[in-house]
mmCIF file with all atom_site columns, C-alpha atoms in Angstrom:
data_model
loop_
_atom_site.group_PDB
_atom_site.id
_atom_site.type_symbol
_atom_site.label_atom_id
_atom_site.label_alt_id
_atom_site.label_comp_id
_atom_site.label_asym_id
_atom_site.label_entity_id
_atom_site.label_seq_id
_atom_site.pdbx_PDB_ins_code
_atom_site.Cartn_x
_atom_site.Cartn_y
_atom_site.Cartn_z
_atom_site.occupancy
_atom_site.B_iso_or_equiv
_atom_site.pdbx_formal_charge
_atom_site.auth_seq_id
_atom_site.auth_comp_id
_atom_site.auth_asym_id
_atom_site.auth_atom_id
_atom_site.pdbx_PDB_model_num
ATOM 1   C CA . VAL A 1 1   ? -3.477  -0.352  -8.677  1.00 59.00 ? 1   VAL A CA 1
ATOM 2   C CA . VAL A 1 2   ? -5.993  -1.249  -5.955  1.00 60.00 ? 2   VAL A CA 1
ATOM 3   C CA . ASN A 1 3   ? -5.910  -4.536  -4.064  1.00 56.00 ? 3   ASN A CA 1
ATOM 4   C CA . ASP A 1 4   ? -9.172  -5.426  -2.353  1.00 52.00 ? 4   ASP A CA 1
ATOM 5   C CA . PHE A 1 5   ? -8.938  -8.640  -0.388  1.00 50.00 ? 5   PHE A CA 1
ATOM 6   C CA . GLY A 1 6   ? -12.668 -9.193  0.110   1.00 50.00 ? 6   GLY A CA 1
ATOM 7   C CA . ALA A 1 7   ? -15.287 -10.460 -2.304  1.00 49.00 ? 7   ALA A CA 1
ATOM 8   C CA . ILE A 1 8   ? -16.562 -6.907  -2.926  1.00 47.00 ? 8   ILE A CA 1
ATOM 9   C CA . ASN A 1 9   ? -14.055 -4.459  -4.440  1.00 48.00 ? 9   ASN A CA 1
ATOM 10  C CA . ILE A 1 10  ? -15.115 -1.447  -2.375  1.00 44.00 ? 10  ILE A CA 1
ATOM 11  C CA . ASP A 1 11  ? -11.875 0.558   -2.670  1.00 47.00 ? 11  ASP A CA 1
ATOM 12  C CA . ALA A 1 12  ? -11.611 0.113   -6.441  1.00 45.00 ? 12  ALA A CA 1
ATOM 13  C CA . GLU A 1 13  ? -15.225 1.221   -6.900  1.00 50.00 ? 13  GLU A CA 1
ATOM 14  C CA . LEU A 1 14  ? -14.705 4.323   -4.736  1.00 47.00 ? 14  LEU A CA 1
ATOM 15  C CA . ILE A 1 15  ? -11.514 5.347   -6.515  1.00 46.00 ? 15  ILE A CA 1
ATOM 16  C CA . ALA A 1 16  ? -12.748 4.565   -10.032 1.00 48.00 ? 16  ALA A CA 1
ATOM 17  C CA . GLY A 1 17  ? -15.240 7.421   -9.879  1.00 50.00 ? 17  GLY A CA 1
ATOM 18  C CA . ALA A 1 18  ? -12.547 9.927   -8.919  1.00 46.00 ? 18  ALA A CA 1
ATOM 19  C CA . SER A 1 19  ? -9.634  8.814   -11.068 1.00 50.00 ? 19  SER A CA 1
ATOM 20  C CA . ASP A 1 20  ? -8.796  7.511   -14.519 1.00 54.00 ? 20  ASP A CA 1
ATOM 21  C CA . GLY A 1 21  ? -6.876  4.324   -15.056 1.00 58.00 ? 21  GLY A CA 1
ATOM 22  C CA . VAL A 1 22  ? -7.709  2.403   -11.879 1.00 51.00 ? 22  VAL A CA 1
ATOM 23  C CA . VAL A 1 23  ? -6.661  -1.235  -12.126 1.00 54.00 ? 23  VAL A CA 1
ATOM 24  C CA . SER A 1 24  ? -8.115  -3.643  -9.579  1.00 56.00 ? 24  SER A CA 1
ATOM 25  C CA . LEU A 1 25  ? -6.380  -6.781  -8.312  1.00 51.00 ? 25  LEU A CA 1
ATOM 26  C CA . SER A 1 26  ? -8.940  -8.747  -6.366  1.00 56.00 ? 26  SER A CA 1
ATOM 27  C CA . ASN A 1 27  ? -9.548  -12.126 -4.786  1.00 54.00 ? 27  ASN A CA 1
ATOM 28  C CA . GLY A 1 28  ? -6.303  -12.291 -2.896  1.00 50.00 ? 28  GLY A CA 1
ATOM 29  C CA . CYS A 1 29  ? -3.536  -10.318 -1.304  1.00 46.00 ? 29  CYS A CA 1
ATOM 30  C CA . ILE A 1 30  ? -0.796  -8.923  -3.563  1.00 49.00 ? 30  ILE A CA 1
ATOM 31  C CA . CYS A 1 31  ? 1.873   -9.713  -0.993  1.00 43.00 ? 31  CYS A CA 1
ATOM 32  C CA . CYS A 1 32  ? 1.350   -13.442 -1.401  1.00 46.00 ? 32  CYS A CA 1
ATOM 33  C CA . THR A 1 33  ? -1.278  -14.970 -3.713  1.00 47.00 ? 33  THR A CA 1
ATOM 34  C CA . LEU A 1 34  ? -1.342  -12.174 -6.312  1.00 45.00 ? 34  LEU A CA 1
ATOM 35  C CA . GLU A 1 35  ? 2.350   -11.255 -6.524  1.00 56.00 ? 35  GLU A CA 1
ATOM 36  C CA . GLY A 1 36  ? 2.644   -12.565 -10.098 1.00 65.00 ? 36  GLY A CA 1
ATOM 37  C CA . ASP A 1 37  ? -0.495  -10.633 -11.025 1.00 73.00 ? 37  ASP A CA 1
ATOM 38  C CA . LEU A 1 38  ? 1.044   -7.468  -9.574  1.00 76.00 ? 38  LEU A CA 1
ATOM 39  C CA . LEU A 1 39  ? 4.206   -7.794  -11.661 1.00 77.00 ? 39  LEU A CA 1
ATOM 40  C CA . ARG A 1 40  ? 2.191   -8.535  -14.833 1.00 78.00 ? 40  ARG A CA 1
ATOM 41  C CA . THR A 1 41  ? -0.097  -5.572  -14.120 1.00 79.00 ? 41  THR A CA 1
ATOM 42  C CA . LEU A 1 42  ? 2.854   -3.233  -13.608 1.00 81.00 ? 42  LEU A CA 1
ATOM 43  C CA . ALA A 1 43  ? 4.497   -4.452  -16.820 1.00 81.00 ? 43  ALA A CA 1
ATOM 44  C CA . THR A 1 44  ? 1.234   -3.796  -18.701 1.00 82.00 ? 44  THR A CA 1
ATOM 45  C CA . LEU A 1 45  ? 0.891   -0.318  -17.190 1.00 83.00 ? 45  LEU A CA 1
ATOM 46  C CA . LEU A 1 46  ? 4.454   0.542   -18.165 1.00 85.00 ? 46  LEU A CA 1
ATOM 47  C CA . ARG A 1 47  ? 3.694   -0.350  -21.802 1.00 86.00 ? 47  ARG A CA 1
ATOM 48  C CA . ARG A 1 48  ? 0.757   2.091   -22.001 1.00 85.00 ? 48  ARG A CA 1
ATOM 49  C CA . ASP A 1 49  ? 0.917   5.048   -24.324 1.00 88.00 ? 49  ASP A CA 1
ATOM 50  C CA . PRO A 1 50  ? 1.112   7.550   -22.845 1.00 89.00 ? 50  PRO A CA 1
ATOM 51  C CA . ARG A 1 51  ? 3.180   5.979   -20.125 1.00 88.00 ? 51  ARG A CA 1
ATOM 52  C CA . PRO A 1 52  ? 1.980   6.794   -16.586 1.00 86.00 ? 52  PRO A CA 1
ATOM 53  C CA . GLU A 1 53  ? 3.942   9.458   -14.735 1.00 88.00 ? 53  GLU A CA 1
ATOM 54  C CA . PHE A 1 54  ? 3.558   7.482   -11.532 1.00 87.00 ? 54  PHE A CA 1
ATOM 55  C CA . ILE A 1 55  ? 1.836   4.369   -10.236 1.00 84.00 ? 55  ILE A CA 1
ATOM 56  C CA . VAL A 1 56  ? 0.219   4.188   -6.806  1.00 83.00 ? 56  VAL A CA 1
ATOM 57  C CA . ILE A 1 57  ? -0.370  0.753   -5.324  1.00 82.00 ? 57  ILE A CA 1
ATOM 58  C CA . GLU A 1 58  ? -3.099  0.727   -2.675  1.00 79.00 ? 58  GLU A CA 1
ATOM 59  C CA . THR A 1 59  ? -2.940  -2.579  -0.851  1.00 78.00 ? 59  THR A CA 1
ATOM 60  C CA . SER A 1 60  ? -5.439  -4.280  1.368   1.00 68.00 ? 60  SER A CA 1
ATOM 61  C CA . GLY A 1 61  ? -5.004  -3.622  5.081   1.00 73.00 ? 61  GLY A CA 1
ATOM 62  C CA . ILE A 1 62  ? -3.732  -7.165  5.564   1.00 74.00 ? 62  ILE A CA 1
ATOM 63  C CA . ALA A 1 63  ? -0.824  -6.843  3.142   1.00 77.00 ? 63  ALA A CA 1
ATOM 64  C CA . ASP A 1 64  ? 2.736   -7.204  4.370   1.00 82.00 ? 64  ASP A CA 1
ATOM 65  C CA . PRO A 1 65  ? 4.630   -4.464  2.515   1.00 84.00 ? 65  PRO A CA 1
ATOM 66  C CA . ALA A 1 66  ? 7.978   -6.206  2.977   1.00 83.00 ? 66  ALA A CA 1
ATOM 67  C CA . ASP A 1 67  ? 6.906   -8.904  0.506   1.00 79.00 ? 67  ASP A CA 1
ATOM 68  C CA . ILE A 1 68  ? 5.534   -6.321  -1.930  1.00 81.00 ? 68  ILE A CA 1
ATOM 69  C CA . VAL A 1 69  ? 8.733   -4.274  -1.767  1.00 86.00 ? 69  VAL A CA 1
ATOM 70  C CA . ARG A 1 70  ? 10.741  -7.440  -2.404  1.00 84.00 ? 70  ARG A CA 1
ATOM 71  C CA . ASN A 1 71  ? 8.604   -8.153  -5.478  1.00 80.00 ? 71  ASN A CA 1
ATOM 72  C CA . LEU A 1 72  ? 9.036   -4.592  -6.735  1.00 83.00 ? 72  LEU A CA 1
ATOM 73  C CA . MET A 1 73  ? 12.794  -5.143  -6.678  1.00 84.00 ? 73  MET A CA 1
ATOM 74  C CA . ASP A 1 74  ? 12.325  -7.240  -9.824  1.00 80.00 ? 74  ASP A CA 1
ATOM 75  C CA . PRO A 1 75  ? 15.097  -5.840  -12.065 1.00 86.00 ? 75  PRO A CA 1
ATOM 76  C CA . VAL A 1 76  ? 12.777  -5.097  -15.007 1.00 77.00 ? 76  VAL A CA 1
ATOM 77  C CA . ILE A 1 77  ? 10.213  -3.268  -12.874 1.00 79.00 ? 77  ILE A CA 1
ATOM 78  C CA . TRP A 1 78  ? 12.905  -1.468  -10.846 1.00 86.00 ? 78  TRP A CA 1
ATOM 79  C CA . ARG A 1 79  ? 14.644  -0.194  -13.988 1.00 88.00 ? 79  ARG A CA 1
ATOM 80  C CA . GLU A 1 80  ? 11.379  1.089   -15.469 1.00 84.00 ? 80  GLU A CA 1
ATOM 81  C CA . ALA A 1 81  ? 9.566   2.266   -12.315 1.00 85.00 ? 81  ALA A CA 1
ATOM 82  C CA . PRO A 1 82  ? 11.674  2.298   -9.165  1.00 90.00 ? 82  PRO A CA 1
ATOM 83  C CA . LEU A 1 83  ? 9.847   2.263   -5.858  1.00 91.00 ? 83  LEU A CA 1
ATOM 84  C CA . GLU A 1 84  ? 9.934   5.715   -4.303  1.00 92.00 ? 84  GLU A CA 1
ATOM 85  C CA . THR A 1 85  ? 7.851   5.705   -1.139  1.00 94.00 ? 85  THR A CA 1
ATOM 86  C CA . VAL A 1 86  ? 5.990   3.307   1.137   1.00 93.00 ? 86  VAL A CA 1
ATOM 87  C CA . LEU A 1 87  ? 3.179   4.931   3.132   1.00 93.00 ? 87  LEU A CA 1
ATOM 88  C CA . CYS A 1 88  ? 1.491   3.417   6.174   1.00 93.00 ? 88  CYS A CA 1
ATOM 89  C CA . VAL A 1 89  ? -1.759  4.894   7.511   1.00 93.00 ? 89  VAL A CA 1
ATOM 90  C CA . VAL A 1 90  ? -2.441  4.489   11.231  1.00 95.00 ? 90  VAL A CA 1
ATOM 91  C CA . ASP A 1 91  ? -5.831  5.158   12.819  1.00 95.00 ? 91  ASP A CA 1
ATOM 92  C CA . ALA A 1 92  ? -5.235  7.712   15.601  1.00 96.00 ? 92  ALA A CA 1
ATOM 93  C CA . THR A 1 93  ? -8.405  6.634   17.423  1.00 96.00 ? 93  THR A CA 1
ATOM 94  C CA . GLN A 1 94  ? -7.212  3.102   18.083  1.00 94.00 ? 94  GLN A CA 1
ATOM 95  C CA . PRO A 1 95  ? -5.589  2.246   21.400  1.00 94.00 ? 95  PRO A CA 1
ATOM 96  C CA . VAL A 1 96  ? -1.801  2.299   21.420  1.00 94.00 ? 96  VAL A CA 1
ATOM 97  C CA . THR A 1 97  ? -1.850  -1.433  22.174  1.00 95.00 ? 97  THR A CA 1
ATOM 98  C CA . ALA A 1 98  ? -3.054  -1.975  18.590  1.00 94.00 ? 98  ALA A CA 1
ATOM 99  C CA . LEU A 1 99  ? 0.541   -1.236  17.556  1.00 94.00 ? 99  LEU A CA 1
ATOM 100 C CA . ASP A 1 100 ? 1.526   -4.529  19.180  1.00 94.00 ? 100 ASP A CA 1
ATOM 101 C CA . ASP A 1 101 ? -0.002  -6.357  16.186  1.00 93.00 ? 101 ASP A CA 1
ATOM 102 C CA . ALA A 1 102 ? 2.788   -8.103  14.249  1.00 92.00 ? 102 ALA A CA 1
ATOM 103 C CA . LEU A 1 103 ? 1.363   -7.170  10.840  1.00 89.00 ? 103 LEU A CA 1
ATOM 104 C CA . LEU A 1 104 ? 0.971   -3.498  11.730  1.00 92.00 ? 104 LEU A CA 1
ATOM 105 C CA . ARG A 1 105 ? 4.519   -3.457  13.103  1.00 93.00 ? 105 ARG A CA 1
ATOM 106 C CA . SER A 1 106 ? 5.759   -4.900  9.816   1.00 91.00 ? 106 SER A CA 1
ATOM 107 C CA . GLN A 1 107 ? 3.821   -2.231  7.927   1.00 91.00 ? 107 GLN A CA 1
ATOM 108 C CA . LEU A 1 108 ? 5.361   0.483   10.113  1.00 94.00 ? 108 LEU A CA 1
ATOM 109 C CA . ARG A 1 109 ? 8.896   -0.904  9.662   1.00 92.00 ? 109 ARG A CA 1
ATOM 110 C CA . ALA A 1 110 ? 8.496   -0.870  5.875   1.00 92.00 ? 110 ALA A CA 1
ATOM 111 C CA . ALA A 1 111 ? 7.093   2.661   5.774   1.00 93.00 ? 111 ALA A CA 1
ATOM 112 C CA . ASP A 1 112 ? 9.020   5.697   4.625   1.00 95.00 ? 112 ASP A CA 1
ATOM 113 C CA . VAL A 1 113 ? 6.091   7.857   5.736   1.00 96.00 ? 113 VAL A CA 1
ATOM 114 C CA . VAL A 1 114 ? 3.482   7.207   8.426   1.00 96.00 ? 114 VAL A CA 1
ATOM 115 C CA . ALA A 1 115 ? 0.246   9.206   8.258   1.00 96.00 ? 115 ALA A CA 1
ATOM 116 C CA . LEU A 1 116 ? -2.170  9.385   11.158  1.00 96.00 ? 116 LEU A CA 1
ATOM 117 C CA . SER A 1 117 ? -5.825  9.292   10.111  1.00 96.00 ? 117 SER A CA 1
ATOM 118 C CA . LYS A 1 118 ? -8.860  10.401  12.135  1.00 96.00 ? 118 LYS A CA 1
ATOM 119 C CA . VAL A 1 119 ? -6.826  12.884  14.178  1.00 96.00 ? 119 VAL A CA 1
ATOM 120 C CA . ASP A 1 120 ? -9.934  15.068  14.235  1.00 96.00 ? 120 ASP A CA 1
ATOM 121 C CA . LEU A 1 121 ? -11.720 12.313  16.181  1.00 96.00 ? 121 LEU A CA 1
ATOM 122 C CA . ALA A 1 122 ? -8.973  11.737  18.771  1.00 95.00 ? 122 ALA A CA 1
ATOM 123 C CA . ASP A 1 123 ? -8.060  14.048  21.617  1.00 94.00 ? 123 ASP A CA 1
ATOM 124 C CA . ALA A 1 124 ? -4.634  15.703  21.696  1.00 95.00 ? 124 ALA A CA 1
ATOM 125 C CA . ALA A 1 125 ? -3.279  13.349  24.378  1.00 95.00 ? 125 ALA A CA 1
ATOM 126 C CA . ALA A 1 126 ? -4.282  10.251  22.403  1.00 93.00 ? 126 ALA A CA 1
ATOM 127 C CA . CYS A 1 127 ? -2.677  11.675  19.251  1.00 95.00 ? 127 CYS A CA 1
ATOM 128 C CA . ALA A 1 128 ? 0.531   12.437  21.121  1.00 96.00 ? 128 ALA A CA 1
ATOM 129 C CA . THR A 1 129 ? 0.595   8.936   22.613  1.00 96.00 ? 129 THR A CA 1
ATOM 130 C CA . ILE A 1 130 ? 0.084   7.182   19.288  1.00 96.00 ? 130 ILE A CA 1
ATOM 131 C CA . ARG A 1 131 ? 2.652   9.462   17.575  1.00 95.00 ? 131 ARG A CA 1
ATOM 132 C CA . ALA A 1 132 ? 5.241   8.612   20.223  1.00 96.00 ? 132 ALA A CA 1
ATOM 133 C CA . ALA A 1 133 ? 4.471   4.899   19.927  1.00 95.00 ? 133 ALA A CA 1
ATOM 134 C CA . VAL A 1 134 ? 4.780   5.023   16.134  1.00 95.00 ? 134 VAL A CA 1
ATOM 135 C CA . ARG A 1 135 ? 8.117   6.842   16.389  1.00 92.00 ? 135 ARG A CA 1
ATOM 136 C CA . THR A 1 136 ? 9.361   4.157   18.785  1.00 90.00 ? 136 THR A CA 1
#
């Protein structure tokens, strides 16, 4: 399930070529305006035959995962497909002050796993600094 916030569904188009069964939720953020659409989409996916082994929800970068997690606690969805992991991706090339952003901090708090991207583009000191800041 891919949530593109913008008018052009770039992520869904990129993933669709590499994977079967991509479902796009567009024209809004699933943490607020599309939360009902997310629950309906998940219910539909769970009725498929064959039933999916797992469902990955790729949100827009402006999504607050706390609201999404709360919505996934819906008893019907939880019983059929319990949430296992929340992943947050952090750009290692950004300055550590970017972690002061309230939305990013919320995303980090909700994460079970934090992955650093673009580590090949950042020097070792910058990577160490951002890792330490994320851990904090």
